Tab-separated table of C-alpha atoms (C1' of nucleotides) in Angstrom:
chain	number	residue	atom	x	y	z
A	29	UNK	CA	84.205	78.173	88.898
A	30	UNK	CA	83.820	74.775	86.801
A	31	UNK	CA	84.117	71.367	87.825
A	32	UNK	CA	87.265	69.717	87.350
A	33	UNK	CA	85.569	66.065	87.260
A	34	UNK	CA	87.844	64.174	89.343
A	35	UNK	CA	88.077	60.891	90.892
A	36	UNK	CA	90.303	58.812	92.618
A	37	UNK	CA	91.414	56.795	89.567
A	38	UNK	CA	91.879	60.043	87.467
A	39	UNK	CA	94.377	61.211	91.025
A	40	UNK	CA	96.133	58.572	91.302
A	41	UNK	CA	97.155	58.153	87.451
A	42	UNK	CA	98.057	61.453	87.327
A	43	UNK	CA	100.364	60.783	90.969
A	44	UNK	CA	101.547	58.025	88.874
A	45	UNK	CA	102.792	59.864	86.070
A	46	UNK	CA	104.253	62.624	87.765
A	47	UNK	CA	106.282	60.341	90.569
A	48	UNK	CA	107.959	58.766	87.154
A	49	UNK	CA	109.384	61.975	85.730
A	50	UNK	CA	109.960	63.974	88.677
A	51	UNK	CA	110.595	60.945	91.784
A	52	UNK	CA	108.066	59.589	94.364
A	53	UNK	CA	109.777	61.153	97.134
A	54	UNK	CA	108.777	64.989	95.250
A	55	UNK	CA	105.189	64.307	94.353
A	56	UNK	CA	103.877	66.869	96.358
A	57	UNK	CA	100.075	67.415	97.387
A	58	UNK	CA	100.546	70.715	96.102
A	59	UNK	CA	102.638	69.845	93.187
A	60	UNK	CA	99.932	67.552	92.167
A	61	UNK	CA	96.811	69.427	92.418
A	62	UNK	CA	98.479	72.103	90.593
A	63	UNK	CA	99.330	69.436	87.967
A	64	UNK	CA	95.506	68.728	87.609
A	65	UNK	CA	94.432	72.138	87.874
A	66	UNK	CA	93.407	72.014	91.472
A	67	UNK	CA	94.061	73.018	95.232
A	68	UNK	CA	95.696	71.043	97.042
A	69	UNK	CA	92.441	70.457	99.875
A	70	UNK	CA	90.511	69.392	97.217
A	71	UNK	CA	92.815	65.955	96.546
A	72	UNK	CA	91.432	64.714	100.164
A	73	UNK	CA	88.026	64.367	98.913
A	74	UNK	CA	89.302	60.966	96.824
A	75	UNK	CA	91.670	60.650	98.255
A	76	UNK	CA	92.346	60.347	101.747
A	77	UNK	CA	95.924	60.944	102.657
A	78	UNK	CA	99.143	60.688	101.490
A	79	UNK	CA	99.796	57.573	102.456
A	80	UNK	CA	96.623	56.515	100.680
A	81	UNK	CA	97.997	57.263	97.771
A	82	UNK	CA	101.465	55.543	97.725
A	83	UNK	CA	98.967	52.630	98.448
A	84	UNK	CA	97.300	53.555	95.169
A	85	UNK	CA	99.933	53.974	93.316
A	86	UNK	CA	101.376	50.409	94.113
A	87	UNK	CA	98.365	49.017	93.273
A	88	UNK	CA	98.301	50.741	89.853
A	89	UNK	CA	102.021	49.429	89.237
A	90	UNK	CA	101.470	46.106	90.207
A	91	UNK	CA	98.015	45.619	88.036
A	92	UNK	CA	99.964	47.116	85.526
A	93	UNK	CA	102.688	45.014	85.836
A	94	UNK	CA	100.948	41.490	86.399
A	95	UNK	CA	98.914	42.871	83.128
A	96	UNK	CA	102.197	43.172	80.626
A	97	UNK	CA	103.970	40.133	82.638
A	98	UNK	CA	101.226	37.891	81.633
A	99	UNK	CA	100.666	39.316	78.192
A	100	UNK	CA	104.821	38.867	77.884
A	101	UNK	CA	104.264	35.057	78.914
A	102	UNK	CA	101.634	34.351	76.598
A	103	UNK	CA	102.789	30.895	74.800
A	104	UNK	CA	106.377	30.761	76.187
A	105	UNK	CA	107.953	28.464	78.560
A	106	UNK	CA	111.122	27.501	79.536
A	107	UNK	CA	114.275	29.628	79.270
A	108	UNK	CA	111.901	31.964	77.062
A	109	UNK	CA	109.571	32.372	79.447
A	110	UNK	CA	112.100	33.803	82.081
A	111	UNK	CA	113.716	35.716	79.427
A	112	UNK	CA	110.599	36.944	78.646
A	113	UNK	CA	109.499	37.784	82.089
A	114	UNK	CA	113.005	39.120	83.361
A	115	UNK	CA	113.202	41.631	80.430
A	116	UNK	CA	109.821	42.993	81.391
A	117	UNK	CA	110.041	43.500	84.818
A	118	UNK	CA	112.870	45.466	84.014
A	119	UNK	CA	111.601	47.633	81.439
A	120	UNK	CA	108.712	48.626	83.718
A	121	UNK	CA	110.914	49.856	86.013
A	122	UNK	CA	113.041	51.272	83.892
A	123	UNK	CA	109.985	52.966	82.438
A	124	UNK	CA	108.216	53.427	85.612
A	125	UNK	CA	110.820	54.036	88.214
A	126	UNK	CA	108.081	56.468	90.441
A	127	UNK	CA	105.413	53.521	90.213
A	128	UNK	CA	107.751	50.689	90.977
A	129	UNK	CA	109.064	53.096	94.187
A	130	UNK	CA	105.812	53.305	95.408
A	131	UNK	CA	105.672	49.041	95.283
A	132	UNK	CA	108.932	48.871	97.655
A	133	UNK	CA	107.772	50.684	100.852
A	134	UNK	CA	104.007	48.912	101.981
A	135	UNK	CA	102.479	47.579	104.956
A	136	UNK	CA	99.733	45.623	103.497
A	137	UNK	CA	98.179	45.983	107.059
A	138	UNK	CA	94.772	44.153	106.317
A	139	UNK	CA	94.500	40.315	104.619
A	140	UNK	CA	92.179	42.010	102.114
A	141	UNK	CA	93.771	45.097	100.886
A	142	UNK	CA	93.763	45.395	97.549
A	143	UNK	CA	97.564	45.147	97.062
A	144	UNK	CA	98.137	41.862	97.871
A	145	UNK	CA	95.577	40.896	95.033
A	146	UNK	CA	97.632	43.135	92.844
A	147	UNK	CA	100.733	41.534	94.145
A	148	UNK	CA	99.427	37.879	93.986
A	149	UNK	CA	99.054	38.203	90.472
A	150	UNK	CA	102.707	39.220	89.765
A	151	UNK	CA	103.722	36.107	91.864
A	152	UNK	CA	101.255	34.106	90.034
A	153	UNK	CA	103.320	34.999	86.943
A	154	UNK	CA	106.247	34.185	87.914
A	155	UNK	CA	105.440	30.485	89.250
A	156	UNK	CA	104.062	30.417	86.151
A	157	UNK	CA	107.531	30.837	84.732
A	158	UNK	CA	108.579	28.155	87.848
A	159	UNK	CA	106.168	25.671	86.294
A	160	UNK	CA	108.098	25.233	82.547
A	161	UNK	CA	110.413	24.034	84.716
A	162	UNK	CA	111.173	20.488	86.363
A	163	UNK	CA	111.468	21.607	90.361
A	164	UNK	CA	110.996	19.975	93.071
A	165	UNK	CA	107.725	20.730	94.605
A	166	UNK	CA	109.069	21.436	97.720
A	167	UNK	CA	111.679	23.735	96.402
A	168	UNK	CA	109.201	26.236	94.348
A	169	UNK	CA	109.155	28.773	97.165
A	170	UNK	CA	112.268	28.692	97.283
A	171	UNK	CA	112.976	29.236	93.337
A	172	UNK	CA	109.852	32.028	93.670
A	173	UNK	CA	111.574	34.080	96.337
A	174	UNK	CA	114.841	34.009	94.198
A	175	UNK	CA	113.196	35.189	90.739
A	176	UNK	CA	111.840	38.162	93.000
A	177	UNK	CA	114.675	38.566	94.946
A	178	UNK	CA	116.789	39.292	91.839
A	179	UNK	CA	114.790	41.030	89.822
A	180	UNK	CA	114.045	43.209	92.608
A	181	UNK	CA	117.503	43.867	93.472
A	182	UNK	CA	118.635	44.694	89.636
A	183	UNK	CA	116.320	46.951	89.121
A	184	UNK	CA	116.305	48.670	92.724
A	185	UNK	CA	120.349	48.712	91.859
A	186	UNK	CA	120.165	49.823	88.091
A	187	UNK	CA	117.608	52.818	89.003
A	188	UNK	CA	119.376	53.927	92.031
A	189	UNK	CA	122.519	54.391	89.668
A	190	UNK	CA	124.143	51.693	91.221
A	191	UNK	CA	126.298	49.845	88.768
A	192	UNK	CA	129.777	51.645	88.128
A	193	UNK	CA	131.730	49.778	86.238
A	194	UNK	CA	131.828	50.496	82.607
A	195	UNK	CA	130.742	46.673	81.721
A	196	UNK	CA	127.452	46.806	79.886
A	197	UNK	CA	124.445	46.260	81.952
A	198	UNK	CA	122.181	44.732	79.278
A	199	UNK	CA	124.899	42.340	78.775
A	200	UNK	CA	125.494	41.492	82.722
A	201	UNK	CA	121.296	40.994	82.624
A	202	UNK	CA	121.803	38.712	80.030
A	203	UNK	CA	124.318	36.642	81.881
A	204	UNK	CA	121.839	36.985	84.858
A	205	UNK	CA	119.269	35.085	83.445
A	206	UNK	CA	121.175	32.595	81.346
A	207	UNK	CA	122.640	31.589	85.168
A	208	UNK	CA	119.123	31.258	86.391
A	209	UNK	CA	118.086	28.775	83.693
A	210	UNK	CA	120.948	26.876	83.619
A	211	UNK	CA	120.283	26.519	87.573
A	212	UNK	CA	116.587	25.477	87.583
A	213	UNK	CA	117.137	23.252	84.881
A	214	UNK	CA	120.347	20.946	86.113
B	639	UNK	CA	124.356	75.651	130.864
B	640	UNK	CA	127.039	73.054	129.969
B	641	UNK	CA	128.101	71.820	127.045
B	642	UNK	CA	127.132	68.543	125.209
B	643	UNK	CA	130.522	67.452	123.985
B	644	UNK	CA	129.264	66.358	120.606
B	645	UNK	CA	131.188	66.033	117.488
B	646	UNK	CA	130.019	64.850	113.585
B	647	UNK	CA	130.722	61.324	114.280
B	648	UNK	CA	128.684	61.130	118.005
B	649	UNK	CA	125.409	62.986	115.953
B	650	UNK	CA	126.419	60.152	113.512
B	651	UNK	CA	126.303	57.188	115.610
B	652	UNK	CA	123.179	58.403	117.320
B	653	UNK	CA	121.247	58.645	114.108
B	654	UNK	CA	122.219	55.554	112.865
B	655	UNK	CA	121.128	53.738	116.120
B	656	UNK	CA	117.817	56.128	116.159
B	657	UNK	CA	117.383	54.838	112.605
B	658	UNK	CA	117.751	50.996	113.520
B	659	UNK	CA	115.210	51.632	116.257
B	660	UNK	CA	112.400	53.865	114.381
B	661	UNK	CA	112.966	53.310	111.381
B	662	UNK	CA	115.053	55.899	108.475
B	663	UNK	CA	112.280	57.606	107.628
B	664	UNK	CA	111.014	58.372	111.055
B	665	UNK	CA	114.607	60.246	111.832
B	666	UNK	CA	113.551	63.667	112.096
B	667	UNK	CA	116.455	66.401	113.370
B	668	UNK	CA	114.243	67.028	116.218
B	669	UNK	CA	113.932	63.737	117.781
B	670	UNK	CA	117.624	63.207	116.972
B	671	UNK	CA	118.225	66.386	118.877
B	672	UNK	CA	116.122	65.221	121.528
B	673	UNK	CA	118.102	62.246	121.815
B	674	UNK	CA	121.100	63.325	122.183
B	675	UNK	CA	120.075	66.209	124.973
B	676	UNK	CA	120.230	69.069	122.850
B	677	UNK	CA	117.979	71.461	120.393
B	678	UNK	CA	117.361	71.016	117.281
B	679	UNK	CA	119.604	73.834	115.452
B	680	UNK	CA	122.227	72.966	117.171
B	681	UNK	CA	122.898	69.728	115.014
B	682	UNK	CA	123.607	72.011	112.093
B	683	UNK	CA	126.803	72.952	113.527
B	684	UNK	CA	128.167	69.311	113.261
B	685	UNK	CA	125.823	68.254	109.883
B	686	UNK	CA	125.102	70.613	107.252
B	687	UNK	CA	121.538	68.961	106.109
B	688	UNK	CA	119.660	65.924	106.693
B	689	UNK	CA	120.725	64.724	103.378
B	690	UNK	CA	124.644	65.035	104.473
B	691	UNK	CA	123.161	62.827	107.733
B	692	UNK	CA	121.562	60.051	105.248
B	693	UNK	CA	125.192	60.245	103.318
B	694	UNK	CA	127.363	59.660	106.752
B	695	UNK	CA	124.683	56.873	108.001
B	696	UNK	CA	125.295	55.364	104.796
B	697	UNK	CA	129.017	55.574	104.852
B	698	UNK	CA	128.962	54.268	108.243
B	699	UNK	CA	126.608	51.352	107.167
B	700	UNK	CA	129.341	50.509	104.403
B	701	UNK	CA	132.141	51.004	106.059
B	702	UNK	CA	130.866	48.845	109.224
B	703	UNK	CA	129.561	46.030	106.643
B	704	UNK	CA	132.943	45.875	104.969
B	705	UNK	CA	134.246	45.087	108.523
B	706	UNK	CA	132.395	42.343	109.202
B	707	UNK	CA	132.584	41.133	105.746
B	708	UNK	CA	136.345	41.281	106.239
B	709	UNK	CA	135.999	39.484	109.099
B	710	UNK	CA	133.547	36.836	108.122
B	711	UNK	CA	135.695	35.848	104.486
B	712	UNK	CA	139.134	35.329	106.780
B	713	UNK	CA	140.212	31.585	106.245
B	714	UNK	CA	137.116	30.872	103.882
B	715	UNK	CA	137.256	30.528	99.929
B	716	UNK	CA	134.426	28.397	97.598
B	717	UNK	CA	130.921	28.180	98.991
B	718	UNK	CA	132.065	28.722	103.085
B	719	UNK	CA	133.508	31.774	102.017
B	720	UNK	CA	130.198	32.607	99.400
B	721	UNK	CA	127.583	31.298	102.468
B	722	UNK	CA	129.785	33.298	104.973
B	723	UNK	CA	129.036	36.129	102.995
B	724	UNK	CA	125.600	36.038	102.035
B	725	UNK	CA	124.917	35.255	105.770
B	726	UNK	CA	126.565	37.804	107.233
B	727	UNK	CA	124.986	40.504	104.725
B	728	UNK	CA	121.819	39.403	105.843
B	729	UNK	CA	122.718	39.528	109.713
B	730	UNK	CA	123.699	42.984	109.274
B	731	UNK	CA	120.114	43.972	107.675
B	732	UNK	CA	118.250	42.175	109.919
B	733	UNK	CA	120.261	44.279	112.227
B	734	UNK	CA	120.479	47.246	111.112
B	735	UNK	CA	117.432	48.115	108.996
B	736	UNK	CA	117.707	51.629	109.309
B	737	UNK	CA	121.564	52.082	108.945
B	738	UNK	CA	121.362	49.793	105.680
B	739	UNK	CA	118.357	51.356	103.981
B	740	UNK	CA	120.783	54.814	103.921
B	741	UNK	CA	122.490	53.082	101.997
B	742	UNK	CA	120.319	52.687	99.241
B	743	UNK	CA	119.163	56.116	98.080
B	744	UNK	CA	122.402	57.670	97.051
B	745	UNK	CA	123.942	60.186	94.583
B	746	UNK	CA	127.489	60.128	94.618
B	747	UNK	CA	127.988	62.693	92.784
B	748	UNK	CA	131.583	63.285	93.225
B	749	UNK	CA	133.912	60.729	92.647
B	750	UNK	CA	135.895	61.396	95.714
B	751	UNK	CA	132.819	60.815	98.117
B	752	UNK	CA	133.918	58.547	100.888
B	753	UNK	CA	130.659	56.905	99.956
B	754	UNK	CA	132.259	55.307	97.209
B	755	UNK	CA	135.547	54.330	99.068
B	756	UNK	CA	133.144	52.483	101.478
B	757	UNK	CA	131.233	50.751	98.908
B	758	UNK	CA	133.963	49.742	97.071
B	759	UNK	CA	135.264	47.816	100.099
B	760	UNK	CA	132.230	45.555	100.131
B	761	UNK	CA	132.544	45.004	96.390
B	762	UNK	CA	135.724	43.766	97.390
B	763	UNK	CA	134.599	41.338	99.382
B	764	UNK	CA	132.139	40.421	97.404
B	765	UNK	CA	135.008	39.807	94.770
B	766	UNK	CA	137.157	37.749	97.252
B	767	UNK	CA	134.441	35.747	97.440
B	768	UNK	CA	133.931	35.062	93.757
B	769	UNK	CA	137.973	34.581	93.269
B	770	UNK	CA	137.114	31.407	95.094
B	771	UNK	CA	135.558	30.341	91.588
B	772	UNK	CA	137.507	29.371	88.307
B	773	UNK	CA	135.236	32.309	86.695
B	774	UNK	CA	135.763	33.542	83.029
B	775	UNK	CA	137.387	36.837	83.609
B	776	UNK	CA	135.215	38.426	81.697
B	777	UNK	CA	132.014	37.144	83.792
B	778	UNK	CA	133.062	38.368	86.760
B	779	UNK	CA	131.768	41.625	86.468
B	780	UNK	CA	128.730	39.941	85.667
B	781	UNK	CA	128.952	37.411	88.803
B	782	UNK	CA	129.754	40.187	90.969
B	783	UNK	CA	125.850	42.435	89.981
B	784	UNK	CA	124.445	39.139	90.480
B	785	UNK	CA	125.614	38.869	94.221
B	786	UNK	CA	124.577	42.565	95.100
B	787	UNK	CA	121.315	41.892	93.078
B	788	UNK	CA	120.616	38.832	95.164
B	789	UNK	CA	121.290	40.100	98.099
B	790	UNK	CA	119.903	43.729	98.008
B	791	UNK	CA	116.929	42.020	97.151
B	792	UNK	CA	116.298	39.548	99.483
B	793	UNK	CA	117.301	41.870	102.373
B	794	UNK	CA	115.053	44.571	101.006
B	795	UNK	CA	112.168	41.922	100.570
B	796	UNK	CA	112.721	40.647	103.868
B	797	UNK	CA	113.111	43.907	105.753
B	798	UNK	CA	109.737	45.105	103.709
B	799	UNK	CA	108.450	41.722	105.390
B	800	UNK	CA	107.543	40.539	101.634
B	801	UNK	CA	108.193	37.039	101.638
B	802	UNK	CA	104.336	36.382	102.932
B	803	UNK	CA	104.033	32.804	102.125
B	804	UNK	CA	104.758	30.355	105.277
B	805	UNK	CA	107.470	28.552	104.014
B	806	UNK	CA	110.658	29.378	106.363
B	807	UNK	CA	112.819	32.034	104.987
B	808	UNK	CA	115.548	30.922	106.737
B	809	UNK	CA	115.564	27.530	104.585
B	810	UNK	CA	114.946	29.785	101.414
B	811	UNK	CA	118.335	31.619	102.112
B	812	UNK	CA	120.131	28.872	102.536
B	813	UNK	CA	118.372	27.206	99.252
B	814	UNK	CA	119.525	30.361	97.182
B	815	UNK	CA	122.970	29.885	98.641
B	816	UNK	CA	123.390	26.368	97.615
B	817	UNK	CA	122.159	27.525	93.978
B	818	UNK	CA	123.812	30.303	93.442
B	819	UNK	CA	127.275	27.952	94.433
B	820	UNK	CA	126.828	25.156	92.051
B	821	UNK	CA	125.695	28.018	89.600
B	822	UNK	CA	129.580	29.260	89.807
B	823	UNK	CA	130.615	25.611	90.075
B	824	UNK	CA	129.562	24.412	86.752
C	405	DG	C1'	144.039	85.988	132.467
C	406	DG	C1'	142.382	87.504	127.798
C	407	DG	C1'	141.086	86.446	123.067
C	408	DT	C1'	139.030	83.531	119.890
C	409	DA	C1'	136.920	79.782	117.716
C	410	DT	C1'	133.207	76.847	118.842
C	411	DG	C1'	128.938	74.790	120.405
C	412	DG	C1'	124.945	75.681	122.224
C	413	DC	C1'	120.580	78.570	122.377
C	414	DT	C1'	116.052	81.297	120.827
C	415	DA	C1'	113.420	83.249	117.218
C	416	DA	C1'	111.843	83.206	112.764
C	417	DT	C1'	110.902	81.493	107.835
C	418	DG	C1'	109.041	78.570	104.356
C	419	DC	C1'	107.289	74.414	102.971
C	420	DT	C1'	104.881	70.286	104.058
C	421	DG	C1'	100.382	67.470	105.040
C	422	DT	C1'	96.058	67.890	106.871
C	423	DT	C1'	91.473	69.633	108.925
C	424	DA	C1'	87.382	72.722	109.280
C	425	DG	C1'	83.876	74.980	107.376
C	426	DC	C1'	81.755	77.361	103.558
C	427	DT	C1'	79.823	77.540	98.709
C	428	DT	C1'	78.630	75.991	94.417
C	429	DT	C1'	77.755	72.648	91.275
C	430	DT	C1'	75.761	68.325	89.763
C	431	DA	C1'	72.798	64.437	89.844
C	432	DG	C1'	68.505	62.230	91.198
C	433	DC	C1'	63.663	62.205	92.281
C	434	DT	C1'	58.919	63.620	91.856
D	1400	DA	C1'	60.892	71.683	85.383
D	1401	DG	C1'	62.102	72.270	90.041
D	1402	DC	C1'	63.650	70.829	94.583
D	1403	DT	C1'	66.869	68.474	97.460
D	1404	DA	C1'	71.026	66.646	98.929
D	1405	DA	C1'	75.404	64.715	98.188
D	1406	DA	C1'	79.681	65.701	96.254
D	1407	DA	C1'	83.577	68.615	94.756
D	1408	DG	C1'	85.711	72.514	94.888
D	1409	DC	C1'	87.419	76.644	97.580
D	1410	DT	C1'	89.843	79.680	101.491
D	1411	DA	C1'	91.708	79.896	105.997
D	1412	DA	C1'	94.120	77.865	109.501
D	1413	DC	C1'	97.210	74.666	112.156
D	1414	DA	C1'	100.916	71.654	113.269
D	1415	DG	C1'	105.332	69.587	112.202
D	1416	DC	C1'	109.301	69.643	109.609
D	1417	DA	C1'	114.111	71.386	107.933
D	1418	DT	C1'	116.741	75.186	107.900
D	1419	DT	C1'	118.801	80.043	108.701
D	1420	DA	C1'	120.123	84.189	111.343
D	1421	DG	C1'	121.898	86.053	115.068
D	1422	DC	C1'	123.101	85.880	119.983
D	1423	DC	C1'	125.644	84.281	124.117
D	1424	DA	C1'	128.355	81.312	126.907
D	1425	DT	C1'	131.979	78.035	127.132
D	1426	DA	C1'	136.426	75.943	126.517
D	1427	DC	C1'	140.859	76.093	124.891
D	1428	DC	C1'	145.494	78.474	123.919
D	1429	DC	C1'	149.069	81.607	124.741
DNA sequence: GGGTATGGCTAATGCTGTTAGCTTTTAGCT
DNA sequence: AGCTAAAAGCTAACAGCATTAGCCATACCC
């Protein structure tokens, strides 16, 4: 009986990948250790519960997310910059709906956990979008909790199926963040 | 042994209050059952699954939102009738957490669920509220995924208890309502 | 009053997540 | 090299969940 030479990052990448093809709400313990050629007991020994590893997984999302958000700012500001940072937060999603899920439902319980890190640097990205423009320093929250706000509900709305109507999406997102600009910059 | 007297809609009402109080995810059939003075099994003769639960709650949720939405718009048009909105959305969250967050994991998958009848009351509203505006027709569609966006997100943040920084949120909503006005405006 | 649909019940099944305890491998130390 | 001990896997077991099958009593209708 060999070893399979786990860890907990090796787990939780592979929870990753199977909550975006087959939903967060069906990765199974069981349907995951049989995924990495394991028992389902053995995931507890890197893992230390379920809810553990939706923890995980958000963690891995947002890293990975701050990651291409800052790599998509790189050298932009201005109305490219949010362009640049709207269209990426929604391709993750798009391309990572089981990862993003696992962002929506935490309870960052202690100051320290790891997630708000991961989650500071998204926000970090996004004031750094804030900053190419001319705001009021008292009203950069404010802009801050819209950005995420709205990107959060698109792509929340656009996974769940949510938009009906036969207009184009990619055009209505377009729209979206030609609205934004032309508010933070009058 | 007497009889409970319960019917789809009482099993209904009881699970979406349960919900509010414990939270969707926390709704199990037993401690529904329990609730309402009666075993388990015997909810299956009034629901067929917990997923046909989660559609009523949600239908319920839409249909009551509508309502107040309905209510709140009468008399209003411009930005009372867009802050009269966005306020009362957020009231009913804040509200009714667990009612609302039915709401958003949903498959209509016929087109003659009374899911959609519900829903498309609110988008209704929604679009009484941007006939207020001299919009280009053919932005409204556009207008109108910006509102839910905005708003599904925000409540979703807020519920989630994501807006961390100390900065009142209360002054953020009311921010994002003046912006999103003279967005329309312009 | 008798017949019938209905609403409740108990018992049982299958699938979860999780724990306990055992065994083998692997890595580290001398 | 060989010994030791921690780590990583396993099987077996339990508890909680949704759900089904089948039974019995109740309430309504004529």
């Amino acid at each position: 009986m060999p070893r399979a030479g786990l860890d907990p990052a090796a787990v939780v990448a592979a929870a990753a990948g199977l909550a975006d093809e087959v939903g967060l709400a069906n990765v199974t313990m069981g349907l995951l250790a049989e995924r990495l050629g394991v028992r389902a007991p053995s995931l507890y020994k890197h893992v230390s519960s379920q809810a553990d590893l939706n923890r995980r997984i958000a963690v891995l999302a947002l890293t990975e997310l701050g990651d291409v958000l800052r790599d998509a700012l790189q050298g932009r500001s201005g109305r490219d910059a949010l362009a640049a940072a709207a269209r990426t937060m929604r391709a993750y999603v798009v391309e990572h709906p089981g990862r993003y899920a696992a962002t929506i439902r935490l309870n960052a319980d202690s100051p320290d956990d790891p997630v708000v890190a991961a989650g500071a640097r998204v926000l970090d990205s996004l004031s750094a979008v804030l900053a190419g423009y001319k705001l009021d320093p008292a009203d950069t929250v404010h802009a801050l909790r819209l950005l995420r706000s709205l990107f959060h509900g698109f792509a929340v709305l656009e996974a769940a199926g949510g938009f009906e109507m036969d207009t184009d999406v990619d055009e209505s997102f377009e729209w979206l963040i030609g609205f934004v600009d032309r508010g933070l910059t009058s």
